[in-house]
XYZ file of N, CA and C in Angstrom:
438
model
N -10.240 -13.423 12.194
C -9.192 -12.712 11.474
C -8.577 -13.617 10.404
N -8.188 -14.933 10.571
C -7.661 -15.907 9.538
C -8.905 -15.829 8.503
N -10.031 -15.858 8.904
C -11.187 -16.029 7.657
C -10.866 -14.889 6.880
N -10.782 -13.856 7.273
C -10.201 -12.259 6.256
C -9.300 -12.452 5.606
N -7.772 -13.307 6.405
C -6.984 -13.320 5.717
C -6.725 -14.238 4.422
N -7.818 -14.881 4.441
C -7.945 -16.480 3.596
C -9.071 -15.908 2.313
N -9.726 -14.605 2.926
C -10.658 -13.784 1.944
C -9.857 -12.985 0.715
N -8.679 -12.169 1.626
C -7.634 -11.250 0.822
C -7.230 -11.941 0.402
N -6.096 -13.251 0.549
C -5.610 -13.870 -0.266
C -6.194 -14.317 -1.918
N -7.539 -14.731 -1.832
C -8.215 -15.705 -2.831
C -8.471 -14.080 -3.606
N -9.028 -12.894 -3.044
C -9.061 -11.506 -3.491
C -7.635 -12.012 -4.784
N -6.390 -11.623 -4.036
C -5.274 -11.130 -4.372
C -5.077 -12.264 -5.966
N -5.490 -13.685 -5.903
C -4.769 -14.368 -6.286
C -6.060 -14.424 -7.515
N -7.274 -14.686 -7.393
C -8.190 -13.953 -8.333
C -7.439 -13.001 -9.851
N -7.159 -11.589 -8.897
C -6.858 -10.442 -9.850
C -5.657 -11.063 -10.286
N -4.397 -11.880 -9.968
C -3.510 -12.543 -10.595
C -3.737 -13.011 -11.981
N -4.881 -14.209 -11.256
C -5.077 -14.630 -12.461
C -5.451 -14.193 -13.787
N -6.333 -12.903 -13.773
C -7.235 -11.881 -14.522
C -6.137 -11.169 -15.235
N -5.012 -11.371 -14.687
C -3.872 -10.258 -15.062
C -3.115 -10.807 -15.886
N -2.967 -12.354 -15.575
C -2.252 -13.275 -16.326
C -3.440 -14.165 -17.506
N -4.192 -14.413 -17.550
C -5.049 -13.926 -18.637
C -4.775 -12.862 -19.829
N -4.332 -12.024 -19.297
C -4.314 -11.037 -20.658
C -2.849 -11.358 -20.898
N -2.142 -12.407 -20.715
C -0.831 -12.640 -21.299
C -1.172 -13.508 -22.421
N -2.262 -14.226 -22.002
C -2.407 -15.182 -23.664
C -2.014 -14.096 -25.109
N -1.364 -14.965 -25.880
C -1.363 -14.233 -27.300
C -2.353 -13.398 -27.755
N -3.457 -14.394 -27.683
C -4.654 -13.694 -28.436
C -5.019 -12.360 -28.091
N -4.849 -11.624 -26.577
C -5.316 -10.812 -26.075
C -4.297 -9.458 -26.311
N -2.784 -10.113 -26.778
C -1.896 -9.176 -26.189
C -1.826 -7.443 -27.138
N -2.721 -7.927 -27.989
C -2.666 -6.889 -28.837
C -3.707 -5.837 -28.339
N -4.473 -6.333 -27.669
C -5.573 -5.100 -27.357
C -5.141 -4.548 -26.267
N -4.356 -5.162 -25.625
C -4.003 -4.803 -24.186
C -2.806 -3.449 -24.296
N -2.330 -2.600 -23.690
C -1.762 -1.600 -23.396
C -0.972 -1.402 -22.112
N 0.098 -1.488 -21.991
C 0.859 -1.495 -20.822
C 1.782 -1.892 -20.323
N 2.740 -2.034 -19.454
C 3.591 -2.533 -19.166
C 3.666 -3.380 -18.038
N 3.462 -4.847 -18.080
C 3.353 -5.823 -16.734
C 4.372 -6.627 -16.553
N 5.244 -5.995 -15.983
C 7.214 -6.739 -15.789
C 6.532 -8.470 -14.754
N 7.354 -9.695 -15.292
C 7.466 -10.715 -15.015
C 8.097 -10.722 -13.363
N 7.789 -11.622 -12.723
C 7.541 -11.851 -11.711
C 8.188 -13.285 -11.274
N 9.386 -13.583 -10.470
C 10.281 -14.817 -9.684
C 9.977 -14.527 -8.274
N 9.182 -16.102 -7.262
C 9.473 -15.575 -5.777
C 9.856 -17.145 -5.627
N 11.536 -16.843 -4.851
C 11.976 -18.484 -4.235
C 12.034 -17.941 -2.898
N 11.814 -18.824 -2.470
C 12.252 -18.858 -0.333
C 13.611 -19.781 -0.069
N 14.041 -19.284 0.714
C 15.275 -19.710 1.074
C 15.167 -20.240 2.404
N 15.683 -21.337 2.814
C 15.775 -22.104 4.056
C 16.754 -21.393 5.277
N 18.147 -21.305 4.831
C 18.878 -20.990 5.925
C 19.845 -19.683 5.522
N 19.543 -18.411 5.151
C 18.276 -17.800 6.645
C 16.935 -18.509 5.704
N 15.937 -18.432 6.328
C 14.221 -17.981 5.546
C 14.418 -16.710 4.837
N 13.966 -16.805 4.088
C 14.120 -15.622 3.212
C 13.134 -15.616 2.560
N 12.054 -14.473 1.661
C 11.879 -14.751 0.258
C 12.693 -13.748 -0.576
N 12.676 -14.225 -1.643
C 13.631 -13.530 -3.000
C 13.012 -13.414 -3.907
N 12.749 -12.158 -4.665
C 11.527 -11.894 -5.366
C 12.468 -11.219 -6.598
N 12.508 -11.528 -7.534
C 13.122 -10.903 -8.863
C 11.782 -10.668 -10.029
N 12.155 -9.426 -9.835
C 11.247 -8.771 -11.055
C 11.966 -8.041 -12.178
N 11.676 -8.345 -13.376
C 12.191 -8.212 -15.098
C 11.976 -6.915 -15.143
N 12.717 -5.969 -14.975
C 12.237 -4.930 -15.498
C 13.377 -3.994 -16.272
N 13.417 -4.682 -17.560
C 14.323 -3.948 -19.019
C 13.944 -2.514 -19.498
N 14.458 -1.668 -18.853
C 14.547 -0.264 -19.766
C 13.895 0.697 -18.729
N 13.723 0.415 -17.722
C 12.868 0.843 -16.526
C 13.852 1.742 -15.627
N 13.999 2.761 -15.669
C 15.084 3.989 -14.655
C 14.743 3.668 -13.183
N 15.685 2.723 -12.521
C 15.552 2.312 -10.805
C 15.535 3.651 -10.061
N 15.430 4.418 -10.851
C 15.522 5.869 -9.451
C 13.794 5.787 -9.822
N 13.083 5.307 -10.482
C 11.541 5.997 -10.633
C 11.193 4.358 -10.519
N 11.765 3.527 -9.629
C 11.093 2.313 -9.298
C 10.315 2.773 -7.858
N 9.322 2.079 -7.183
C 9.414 2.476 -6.076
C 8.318 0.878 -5.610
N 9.183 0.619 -4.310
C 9.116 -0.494 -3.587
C 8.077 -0.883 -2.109
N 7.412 -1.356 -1.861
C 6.457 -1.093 -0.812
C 5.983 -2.726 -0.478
N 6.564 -2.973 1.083
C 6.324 -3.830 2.017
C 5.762 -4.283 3.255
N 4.466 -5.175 3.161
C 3.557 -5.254 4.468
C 3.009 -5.923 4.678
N 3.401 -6.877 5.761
C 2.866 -8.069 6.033
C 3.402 -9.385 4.715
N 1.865 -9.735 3.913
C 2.410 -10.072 3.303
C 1.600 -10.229 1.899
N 2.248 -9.134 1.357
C 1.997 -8.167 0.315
C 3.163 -7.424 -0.092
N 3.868 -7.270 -1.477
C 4.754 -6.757 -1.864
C 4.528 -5.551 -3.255
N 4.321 -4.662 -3.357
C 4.235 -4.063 -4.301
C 5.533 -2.904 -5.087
N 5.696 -3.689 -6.067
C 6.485 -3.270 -6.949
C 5.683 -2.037 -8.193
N 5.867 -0.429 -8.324
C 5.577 -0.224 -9.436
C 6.668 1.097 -9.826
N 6.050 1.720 -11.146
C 7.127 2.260 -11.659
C 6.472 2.654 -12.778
N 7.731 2.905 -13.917
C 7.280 3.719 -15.015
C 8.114 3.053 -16.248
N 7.720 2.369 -17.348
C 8.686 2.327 -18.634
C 8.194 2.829 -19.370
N 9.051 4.434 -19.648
C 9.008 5.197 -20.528
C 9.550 4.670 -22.116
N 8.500 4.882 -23.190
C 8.692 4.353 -24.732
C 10.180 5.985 -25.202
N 11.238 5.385 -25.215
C 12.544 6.587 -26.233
C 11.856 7.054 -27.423
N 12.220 8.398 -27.278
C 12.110 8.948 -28.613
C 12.966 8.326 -29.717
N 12.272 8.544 -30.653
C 12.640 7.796 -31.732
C 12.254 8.643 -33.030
N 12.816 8.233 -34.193
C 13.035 9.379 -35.338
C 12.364 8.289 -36.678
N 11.651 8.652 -37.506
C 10.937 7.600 -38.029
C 9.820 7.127 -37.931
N 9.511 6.012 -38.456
C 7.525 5.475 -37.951
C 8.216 4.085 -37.822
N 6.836 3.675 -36.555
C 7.304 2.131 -36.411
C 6.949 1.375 -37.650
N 7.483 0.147 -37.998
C 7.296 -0.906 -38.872
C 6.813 -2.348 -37.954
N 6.662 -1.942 -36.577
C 6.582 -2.947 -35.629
C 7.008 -2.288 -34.779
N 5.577 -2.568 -33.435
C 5.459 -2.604 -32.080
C 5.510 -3.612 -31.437
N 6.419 -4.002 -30.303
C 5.945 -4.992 -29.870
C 6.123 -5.163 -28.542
N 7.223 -3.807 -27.998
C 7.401 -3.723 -26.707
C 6.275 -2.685 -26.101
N 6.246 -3.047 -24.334
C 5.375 -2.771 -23.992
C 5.829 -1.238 -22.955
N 5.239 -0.327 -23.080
C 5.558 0.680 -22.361
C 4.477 1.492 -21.316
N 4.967 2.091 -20.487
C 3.698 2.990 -19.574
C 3.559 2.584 -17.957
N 3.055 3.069 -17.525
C 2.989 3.062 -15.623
C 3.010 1.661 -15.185
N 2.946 0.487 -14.878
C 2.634 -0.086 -13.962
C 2.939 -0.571 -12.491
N 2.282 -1.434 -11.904
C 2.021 -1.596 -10.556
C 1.981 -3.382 -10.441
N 2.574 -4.133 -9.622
C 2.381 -5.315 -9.585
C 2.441 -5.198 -8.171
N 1.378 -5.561 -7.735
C 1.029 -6.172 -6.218
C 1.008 -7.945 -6.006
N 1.765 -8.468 -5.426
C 2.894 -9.179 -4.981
C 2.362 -10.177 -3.912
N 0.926 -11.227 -3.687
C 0.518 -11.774 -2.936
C 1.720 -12.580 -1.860
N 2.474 -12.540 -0.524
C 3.378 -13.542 -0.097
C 2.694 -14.255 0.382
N 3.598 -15.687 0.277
C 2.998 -16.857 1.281
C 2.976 -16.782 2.678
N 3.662 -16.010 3.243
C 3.836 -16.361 4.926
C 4.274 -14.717 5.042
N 3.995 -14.426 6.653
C 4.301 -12.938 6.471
C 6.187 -12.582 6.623
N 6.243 -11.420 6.503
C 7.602 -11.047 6.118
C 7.373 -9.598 7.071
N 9.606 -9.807 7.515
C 9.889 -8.366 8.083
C 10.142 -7.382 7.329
N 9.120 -6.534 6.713
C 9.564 -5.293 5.645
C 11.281 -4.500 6.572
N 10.768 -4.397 7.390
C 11.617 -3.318 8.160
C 13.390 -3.598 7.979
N 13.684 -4.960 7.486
C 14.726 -5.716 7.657
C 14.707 -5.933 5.717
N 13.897 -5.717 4.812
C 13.916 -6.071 3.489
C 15.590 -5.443 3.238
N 15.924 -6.068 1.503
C 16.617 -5.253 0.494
C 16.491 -4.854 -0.245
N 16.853 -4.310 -1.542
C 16.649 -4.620 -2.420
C 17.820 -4.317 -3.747
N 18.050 -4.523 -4.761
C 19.462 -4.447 -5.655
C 18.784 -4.627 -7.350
N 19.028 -3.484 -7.799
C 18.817 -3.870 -9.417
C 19.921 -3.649 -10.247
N 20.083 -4.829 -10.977
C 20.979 -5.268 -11.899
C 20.752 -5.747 -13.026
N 21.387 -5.273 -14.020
C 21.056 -5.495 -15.398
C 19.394 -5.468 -15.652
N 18.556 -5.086 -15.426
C 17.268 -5.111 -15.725
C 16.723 -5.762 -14.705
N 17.106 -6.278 -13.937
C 16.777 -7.228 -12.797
C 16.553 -6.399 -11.504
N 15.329 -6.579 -10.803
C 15.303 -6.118 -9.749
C 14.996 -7.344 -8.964
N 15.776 -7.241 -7.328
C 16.007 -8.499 -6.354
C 15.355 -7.776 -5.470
N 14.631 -8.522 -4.683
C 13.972 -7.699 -3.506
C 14.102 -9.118 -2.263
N 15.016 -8.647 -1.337
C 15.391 -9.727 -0.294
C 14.554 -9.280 1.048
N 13.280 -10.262 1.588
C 12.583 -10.521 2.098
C 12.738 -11.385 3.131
N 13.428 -10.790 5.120
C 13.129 -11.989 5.812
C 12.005 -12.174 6.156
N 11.808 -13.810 5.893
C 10.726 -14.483 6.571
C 10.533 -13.849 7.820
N 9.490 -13.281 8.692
C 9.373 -12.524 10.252
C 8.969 -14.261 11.176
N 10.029 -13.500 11.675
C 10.110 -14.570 12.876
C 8.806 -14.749 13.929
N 8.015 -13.339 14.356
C 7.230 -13.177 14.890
C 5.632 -12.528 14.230
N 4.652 -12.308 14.876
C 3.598 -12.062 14.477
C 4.060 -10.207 13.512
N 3.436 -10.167 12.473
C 3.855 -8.783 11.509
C 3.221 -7.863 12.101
N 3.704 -6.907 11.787
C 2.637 -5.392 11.882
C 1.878 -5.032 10.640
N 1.094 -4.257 10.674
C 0.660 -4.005 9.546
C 0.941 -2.423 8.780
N 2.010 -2.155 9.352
C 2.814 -1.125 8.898
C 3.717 -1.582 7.505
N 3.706 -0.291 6.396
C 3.863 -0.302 5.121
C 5.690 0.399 5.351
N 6.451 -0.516 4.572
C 7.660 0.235 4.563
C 8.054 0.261 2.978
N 8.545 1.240 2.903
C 9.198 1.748 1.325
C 11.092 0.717 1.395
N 11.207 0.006 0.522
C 12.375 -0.640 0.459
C 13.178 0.868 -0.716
N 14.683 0.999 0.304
C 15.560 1.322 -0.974
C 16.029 0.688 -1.740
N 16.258 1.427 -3.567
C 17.322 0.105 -4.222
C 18.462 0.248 -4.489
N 19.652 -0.496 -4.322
C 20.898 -0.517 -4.087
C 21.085 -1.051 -5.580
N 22.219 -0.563 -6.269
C 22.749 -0.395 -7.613
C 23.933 -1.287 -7.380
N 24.285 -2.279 -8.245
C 25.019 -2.852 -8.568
C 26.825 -1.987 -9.528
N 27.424 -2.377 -9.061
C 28.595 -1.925 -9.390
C 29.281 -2.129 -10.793
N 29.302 -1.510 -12.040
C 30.008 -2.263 -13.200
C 31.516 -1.549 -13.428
């Protein structure tokens, strides 16, 4: 079972790379889509991980959050505003995406958070104390107060 899990991982971290590849300059023009930036720190006391994902202009009611084991998937929708005129310059990126979320160590979905603020989405992750399930939980997101 560790040999599988050491298989998925190098899987997971592979398509990372392939994904982050098309961030070079050179590529960014052919490319199409929207791939929000990606923060994961762990925290000591509690264990935690803390996962902040960039996502500017993105409606948190059409985010949707999904936790298992240890795998995090973040996706959603940034819809391009109507607008009146022709562009003179494109440069933001708009349309469906999906970021699947390789973790280092497994995590209690069942116990997650999550909070988006200012463009910022936080997704609070305890470290699982015990062996995971491999049951998928949907995280809600909690709105910040202005």
């Amino acid at each position: 079972m560790r040999e599988r899990d050491d298989i998925d991982r190098l899987h997971d971290e592979i398509r990372e790379l392939v994904d982050d590849l098309w961030q070079v300059p050179r590529f960014v023009t052919a490319r199409r889509g929207f791939r929000p930036s990606v923060d994961c720190i762990r925290s000591e006391d509690p264990p935690e991980l803390h996962i902040v994902v960039e996502l500017p202009g993105v409606d948190p009611d059409r985010i949707q959050v999904i936790a298992a084991d240890r795998v995090l998937v973040v996706a959603g929708e940034r819809s391009r505003p109507p607008v009146e005129g022709r562009y003179q310059q494109m440069e933001l990126e708009y349309g469906r995406f999906q970021r699947r979320i390789s973790l280092a160590e497994p995590v209690d979905p069942s116990n997650a958070s999550a909070r988006y603020e200012q463009g910022l989405l936080t997704i609070v992750l305890p470290v699982a104390a015990k062996a995971p399930t491999r049951e998928r939980v949907s995280i809600s997101i909690g709105f910040a107060h202005e």
